[in-house]
GROMACS .gro file of C-alpha atoms in nm:
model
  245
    1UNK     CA    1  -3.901   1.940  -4.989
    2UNK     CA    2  -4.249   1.799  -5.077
    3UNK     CA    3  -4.302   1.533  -5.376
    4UNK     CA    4  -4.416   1.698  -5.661
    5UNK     CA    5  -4.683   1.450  -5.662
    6UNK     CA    6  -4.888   1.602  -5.403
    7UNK     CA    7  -4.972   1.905  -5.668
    8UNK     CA    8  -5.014   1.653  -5.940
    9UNK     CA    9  -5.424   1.628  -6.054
   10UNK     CA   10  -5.556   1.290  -6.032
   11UNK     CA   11  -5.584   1.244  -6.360
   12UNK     CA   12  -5.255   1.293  -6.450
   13UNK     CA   13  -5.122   1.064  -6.176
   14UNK     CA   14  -5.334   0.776  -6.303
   15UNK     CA   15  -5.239   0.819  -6.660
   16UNK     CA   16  -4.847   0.873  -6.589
   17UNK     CA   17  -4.897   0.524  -6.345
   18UNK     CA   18  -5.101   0.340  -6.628
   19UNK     CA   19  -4.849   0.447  -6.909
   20UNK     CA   20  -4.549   0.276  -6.656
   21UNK     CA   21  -4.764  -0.035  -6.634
   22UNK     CA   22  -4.838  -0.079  -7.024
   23UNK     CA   23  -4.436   0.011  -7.125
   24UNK     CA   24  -4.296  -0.247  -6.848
   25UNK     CA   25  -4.582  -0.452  -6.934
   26UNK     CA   26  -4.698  -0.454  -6.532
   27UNK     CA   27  -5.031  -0.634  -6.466
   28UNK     CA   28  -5.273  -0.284  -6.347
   29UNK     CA   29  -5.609  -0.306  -6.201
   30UNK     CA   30  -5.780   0.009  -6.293
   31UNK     CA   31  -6.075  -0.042  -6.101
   32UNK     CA   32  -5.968  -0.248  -5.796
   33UNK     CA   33  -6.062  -0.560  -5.988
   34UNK     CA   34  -5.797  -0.865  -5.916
   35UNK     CA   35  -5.582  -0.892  -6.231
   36UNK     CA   36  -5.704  -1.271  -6.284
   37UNK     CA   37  -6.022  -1.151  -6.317
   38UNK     CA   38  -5.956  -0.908  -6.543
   39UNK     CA   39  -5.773  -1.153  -6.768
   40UNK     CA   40  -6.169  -1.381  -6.840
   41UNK     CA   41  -6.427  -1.154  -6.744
   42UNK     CA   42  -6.550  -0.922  -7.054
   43UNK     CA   43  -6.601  -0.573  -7.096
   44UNK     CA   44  -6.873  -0.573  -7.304
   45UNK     CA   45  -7.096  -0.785  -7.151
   46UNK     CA   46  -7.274  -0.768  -6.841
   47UNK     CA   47  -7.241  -1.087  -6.644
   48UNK     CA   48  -7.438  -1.337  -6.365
   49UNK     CA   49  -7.279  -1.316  -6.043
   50UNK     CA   50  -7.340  -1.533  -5.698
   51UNK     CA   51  -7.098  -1.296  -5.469
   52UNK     CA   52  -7.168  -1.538  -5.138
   53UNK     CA   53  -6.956  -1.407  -4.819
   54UNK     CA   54  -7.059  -1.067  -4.997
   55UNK     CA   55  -6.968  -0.826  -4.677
   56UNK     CA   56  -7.088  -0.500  -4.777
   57UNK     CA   57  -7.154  -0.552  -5.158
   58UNK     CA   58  -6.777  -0.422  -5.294
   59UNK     CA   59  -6.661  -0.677  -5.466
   60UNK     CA   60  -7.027  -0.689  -5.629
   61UNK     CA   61  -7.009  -0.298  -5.683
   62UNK     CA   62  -6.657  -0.343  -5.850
   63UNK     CA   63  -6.794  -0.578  -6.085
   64UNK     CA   64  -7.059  -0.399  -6.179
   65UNK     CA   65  -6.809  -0.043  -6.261
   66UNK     CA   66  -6.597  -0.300  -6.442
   67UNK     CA   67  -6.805  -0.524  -6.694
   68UNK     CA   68  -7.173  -0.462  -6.567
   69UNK     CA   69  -7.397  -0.691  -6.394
   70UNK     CA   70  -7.706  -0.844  -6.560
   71UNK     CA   71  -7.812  -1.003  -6.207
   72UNK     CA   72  -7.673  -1.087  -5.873
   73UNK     CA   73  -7.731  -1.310  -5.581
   74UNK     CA   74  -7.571  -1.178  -5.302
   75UNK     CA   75  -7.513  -1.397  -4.951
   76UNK     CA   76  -7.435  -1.267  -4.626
   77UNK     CA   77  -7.535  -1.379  -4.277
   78UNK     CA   78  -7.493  -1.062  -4.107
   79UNK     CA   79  -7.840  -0.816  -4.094
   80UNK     CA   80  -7.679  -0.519  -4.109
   81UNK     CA   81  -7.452  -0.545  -4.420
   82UNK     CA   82  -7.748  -0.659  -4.591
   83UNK     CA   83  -7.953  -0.301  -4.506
   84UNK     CA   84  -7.636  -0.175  -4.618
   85UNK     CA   85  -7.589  -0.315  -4.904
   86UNK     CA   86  -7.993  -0.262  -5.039
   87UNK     CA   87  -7.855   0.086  -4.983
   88UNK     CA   88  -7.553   0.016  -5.238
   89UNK     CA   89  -7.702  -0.160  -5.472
   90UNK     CA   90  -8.092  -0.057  -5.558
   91UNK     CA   91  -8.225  -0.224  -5.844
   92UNK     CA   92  -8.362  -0.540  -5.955
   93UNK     CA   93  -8.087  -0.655  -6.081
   94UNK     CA   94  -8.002  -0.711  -5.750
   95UNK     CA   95  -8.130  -1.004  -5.510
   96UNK     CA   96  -8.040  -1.046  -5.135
   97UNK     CA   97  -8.021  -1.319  -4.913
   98UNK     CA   98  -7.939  -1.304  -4.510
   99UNK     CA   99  -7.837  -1.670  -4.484
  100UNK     CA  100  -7.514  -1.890  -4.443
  101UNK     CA  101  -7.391  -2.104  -4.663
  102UNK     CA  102  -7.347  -2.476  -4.553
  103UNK     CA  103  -7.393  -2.867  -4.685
  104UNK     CA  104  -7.803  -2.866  -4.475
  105UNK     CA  105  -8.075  -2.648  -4.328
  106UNK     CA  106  -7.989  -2.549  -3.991
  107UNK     CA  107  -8.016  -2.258  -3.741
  108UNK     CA  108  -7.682  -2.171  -3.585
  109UNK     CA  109  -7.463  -1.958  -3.319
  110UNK     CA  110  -7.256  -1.737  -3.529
  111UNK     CA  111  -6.953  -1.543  -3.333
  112UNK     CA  112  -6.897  -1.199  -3.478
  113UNK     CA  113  -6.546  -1.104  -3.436
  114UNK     CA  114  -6.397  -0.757  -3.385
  115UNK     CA  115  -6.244  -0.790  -3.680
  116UNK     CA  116  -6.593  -0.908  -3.842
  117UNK     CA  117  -6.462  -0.990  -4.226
  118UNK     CA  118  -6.296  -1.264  -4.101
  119UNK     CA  119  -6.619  -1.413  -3.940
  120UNK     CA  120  -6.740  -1.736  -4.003
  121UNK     CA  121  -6.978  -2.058  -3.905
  122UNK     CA  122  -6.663  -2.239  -3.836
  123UNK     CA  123  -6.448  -2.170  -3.495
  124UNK     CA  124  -6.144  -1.962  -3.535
  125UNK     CA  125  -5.854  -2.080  -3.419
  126UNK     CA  126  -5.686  -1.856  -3.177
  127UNK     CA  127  -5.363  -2.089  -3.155
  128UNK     CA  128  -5.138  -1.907  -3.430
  129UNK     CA  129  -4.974  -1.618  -3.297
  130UNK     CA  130  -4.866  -1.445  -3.662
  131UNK     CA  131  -5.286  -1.449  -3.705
  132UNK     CA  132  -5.358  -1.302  -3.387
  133UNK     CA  133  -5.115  -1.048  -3.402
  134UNK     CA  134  -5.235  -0.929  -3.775
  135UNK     CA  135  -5.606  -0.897  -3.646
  136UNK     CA  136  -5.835  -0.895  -3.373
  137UNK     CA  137  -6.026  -1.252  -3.346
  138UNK     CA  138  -6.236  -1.133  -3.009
  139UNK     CA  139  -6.596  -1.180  -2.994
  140UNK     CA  140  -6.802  -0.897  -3.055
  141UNK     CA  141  -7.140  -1.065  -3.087
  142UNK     CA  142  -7.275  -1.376  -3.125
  143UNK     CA  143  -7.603  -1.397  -3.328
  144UNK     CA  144  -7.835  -1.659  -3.497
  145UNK     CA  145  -7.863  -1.686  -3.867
  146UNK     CA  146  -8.040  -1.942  -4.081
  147UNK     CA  147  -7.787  -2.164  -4.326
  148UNK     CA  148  -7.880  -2.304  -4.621
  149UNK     CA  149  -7.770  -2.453  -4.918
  150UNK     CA  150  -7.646  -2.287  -5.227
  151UNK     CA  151  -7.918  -2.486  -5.447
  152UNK     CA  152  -8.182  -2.363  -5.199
  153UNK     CA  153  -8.091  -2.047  -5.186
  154UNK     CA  154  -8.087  -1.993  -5.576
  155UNK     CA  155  -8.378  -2.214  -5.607
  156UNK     CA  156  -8.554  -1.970  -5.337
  157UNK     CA  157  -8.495  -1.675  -5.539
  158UNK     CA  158  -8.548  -1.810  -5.911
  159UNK     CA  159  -8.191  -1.763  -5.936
  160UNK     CA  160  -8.152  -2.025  -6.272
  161UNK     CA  161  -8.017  -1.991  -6.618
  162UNK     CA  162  -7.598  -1.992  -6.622
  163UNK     CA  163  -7.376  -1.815  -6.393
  164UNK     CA  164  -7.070  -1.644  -6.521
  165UNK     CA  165  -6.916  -1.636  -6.151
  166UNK     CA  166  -6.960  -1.788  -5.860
  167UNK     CA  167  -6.746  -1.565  -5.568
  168UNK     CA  168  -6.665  -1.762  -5.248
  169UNK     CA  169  -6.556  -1.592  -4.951
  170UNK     CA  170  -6.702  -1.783  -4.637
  171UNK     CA  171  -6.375  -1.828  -4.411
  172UNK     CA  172  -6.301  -2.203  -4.414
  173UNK     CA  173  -6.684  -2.275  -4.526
  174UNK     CA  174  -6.549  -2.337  -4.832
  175UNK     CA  175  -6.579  -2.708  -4.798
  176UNK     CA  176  -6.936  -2.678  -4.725
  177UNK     CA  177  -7.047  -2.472  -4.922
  178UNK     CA  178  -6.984  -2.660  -5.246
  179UNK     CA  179  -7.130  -2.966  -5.107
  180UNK     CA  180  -7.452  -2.801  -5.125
  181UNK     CA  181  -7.399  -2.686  -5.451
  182UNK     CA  182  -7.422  -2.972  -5.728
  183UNK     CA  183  -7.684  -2.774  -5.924
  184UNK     CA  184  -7.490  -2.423  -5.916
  185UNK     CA  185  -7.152  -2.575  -5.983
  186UNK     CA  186  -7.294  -2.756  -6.282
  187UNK     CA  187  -7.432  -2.425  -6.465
  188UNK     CA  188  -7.155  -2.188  -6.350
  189UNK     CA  189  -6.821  -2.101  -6.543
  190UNK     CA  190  -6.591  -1.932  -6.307
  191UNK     CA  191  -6.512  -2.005  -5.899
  192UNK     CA  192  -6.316  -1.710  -5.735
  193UNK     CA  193  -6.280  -1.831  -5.418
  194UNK     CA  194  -6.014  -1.732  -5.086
  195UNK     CA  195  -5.823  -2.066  -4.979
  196UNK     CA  196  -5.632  -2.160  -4.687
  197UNK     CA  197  -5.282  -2.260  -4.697
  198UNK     CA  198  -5.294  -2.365  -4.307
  199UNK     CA  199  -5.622  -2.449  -4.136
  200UNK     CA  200  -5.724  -2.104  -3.972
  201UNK     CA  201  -6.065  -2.254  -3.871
  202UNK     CA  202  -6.179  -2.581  -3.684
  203UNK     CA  203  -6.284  -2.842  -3.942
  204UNK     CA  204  -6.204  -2.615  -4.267
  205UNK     CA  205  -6.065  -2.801  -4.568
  206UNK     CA  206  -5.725  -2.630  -4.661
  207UNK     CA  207  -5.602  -2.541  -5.005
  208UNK     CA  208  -5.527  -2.931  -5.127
  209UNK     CA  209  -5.816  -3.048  -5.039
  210UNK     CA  210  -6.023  -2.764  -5.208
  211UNK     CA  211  -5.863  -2.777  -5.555
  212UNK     CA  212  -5.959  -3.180  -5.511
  213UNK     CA  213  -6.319  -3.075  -5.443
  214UNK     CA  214  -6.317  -2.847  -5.758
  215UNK     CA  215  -6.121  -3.097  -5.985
  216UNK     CA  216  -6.400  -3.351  -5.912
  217UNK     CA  217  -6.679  -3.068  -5.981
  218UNK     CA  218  -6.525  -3.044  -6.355
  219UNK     CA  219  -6.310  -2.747  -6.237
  220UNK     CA  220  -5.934  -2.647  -6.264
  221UNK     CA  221  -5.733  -2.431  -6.074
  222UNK     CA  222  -5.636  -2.140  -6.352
  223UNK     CA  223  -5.470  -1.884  -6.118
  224UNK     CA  224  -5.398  -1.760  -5.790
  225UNK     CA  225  -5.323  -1.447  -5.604
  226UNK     CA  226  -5.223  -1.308  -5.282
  227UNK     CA  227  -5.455  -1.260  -5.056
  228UNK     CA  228  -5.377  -1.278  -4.663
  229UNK     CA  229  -5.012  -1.280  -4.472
  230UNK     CA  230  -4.958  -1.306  -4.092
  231UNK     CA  231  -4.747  -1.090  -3.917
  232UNK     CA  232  -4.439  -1.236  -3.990
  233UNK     CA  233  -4.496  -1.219  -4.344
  234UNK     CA  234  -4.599  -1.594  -4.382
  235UNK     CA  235  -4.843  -1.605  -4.699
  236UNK     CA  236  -5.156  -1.787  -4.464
  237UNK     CA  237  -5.438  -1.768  -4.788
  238UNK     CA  238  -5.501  -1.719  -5.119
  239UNK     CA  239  -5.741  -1.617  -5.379
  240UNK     CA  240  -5.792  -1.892  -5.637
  241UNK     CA  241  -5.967  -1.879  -5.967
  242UNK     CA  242  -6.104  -2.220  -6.144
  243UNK     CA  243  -6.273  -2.233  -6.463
  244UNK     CA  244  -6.529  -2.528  -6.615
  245UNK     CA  245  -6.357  -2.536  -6.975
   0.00000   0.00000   0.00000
């Protein structure tokens, strides 16, 4: 016999699943943002966002449903999600930049992988069975992109004044990344950034050493959530939110 859910509008499903949340008092994301976010961001303000690692613009366009944005700088070394995500997000609240992140101006080989998300400056490690067998890590392309700083970049773009959020999501650049970024960390409030429990890349700075980096920025670790598992279930990385107050 079919669920009665199936014949159930949208609507109604959403409400009936949001009601269960508030009684049992169940953290809910209404519009796919992660709960810590939800707990510091406002809803009546719009806010400044660096998304850098920012793919195809989602995590920018869920923002932007979810509390506004009054302007974003968004990073990505790949051409083509940046043409896609012009498309996305038209506007001038919106700046682009086709660059990697790193700690110096350089031009380097950059390995897109079949599975291209987890892409990045740094080797993958192909060594840990429970991450190959999750996703596939073969090359699909290798291009050049132009990396940069953080403080370049914004500097480039007349990106100043204070930034609500800084998002981080450069596979094991992480390390790098904020060691070209003493200017940016010093005017930004909030780092949402994906962390490493085990060293997935060659030369990335795991989990310990990240929350170190951040602690001596002026920042503390405020939450966490899950973000990435392996195949046997192992929890491999996280999401981690630090604040400046």
């Amino acid at each position: 016999m079919p669920s009665i859910k199936r014949y159930l509008p949208f609507g109604l499903k959403r409400w009936v699943k949001e009601s269960a949340a508030a009684m049992f008092n169940i953290p809910m994301s209404r519009f796919d943002v992660p709960i810590s976010l939800m707990k510091v961001l406002p809803r009546k303000r719009p806010i400044t966002l660096i998304d850098l690692g920012a793919s195809t613009g989602s995590f920018t366009s869920v923002l932007d449903r979810y509390c506004g944005i009054q302007k974003a700088l968004l990073i990505e070394p790949q051409p083509k999600r940046i043409e896609t995500m012009k498309a996305k997000l038209p506007g001038n609240r919106f700046s682009f930049a086709c660059a990697a992140v790193s700690s110096e101006e350089s031009t380097i080989e950059m390995d897109i992988l079949n599975w291209d998300y987890s892409s990045s400056i740094l080797p993958v490690r192909r060594d840990i069975p429970t991450v190959t067998d999750a996703i596939d890590l073969g090359v699909r392309e290798r291009i050049q992109v132009q990396a940069s700083t953080l403080d370049n970049l914004c500097a480039a773009h007349r990106f100043d004044g204070f930034i609500d959020l800084l998002k981080i999501d450069v596979q094991g650049a992480e390390g790098l990344a904020l060691a070209g970024a003493a200017d940016v960390l010093r005017r930004t409030g909030l780092i949402w950034m994906e962390l490493s429990l085990q060293p997935l890349y060659e030369g990335c700075v795991t989990i310990e050493g990240m929350i170190k980096l951040c602690r001596d920025h002026g920042f503390k670790l405020t939450d966490l959530e899950d973000c990435f598992r392996g195949s046997d279930g192992e929890l491999l990385c996280v999401d981690a939110l630090f604040s400046s107050k």
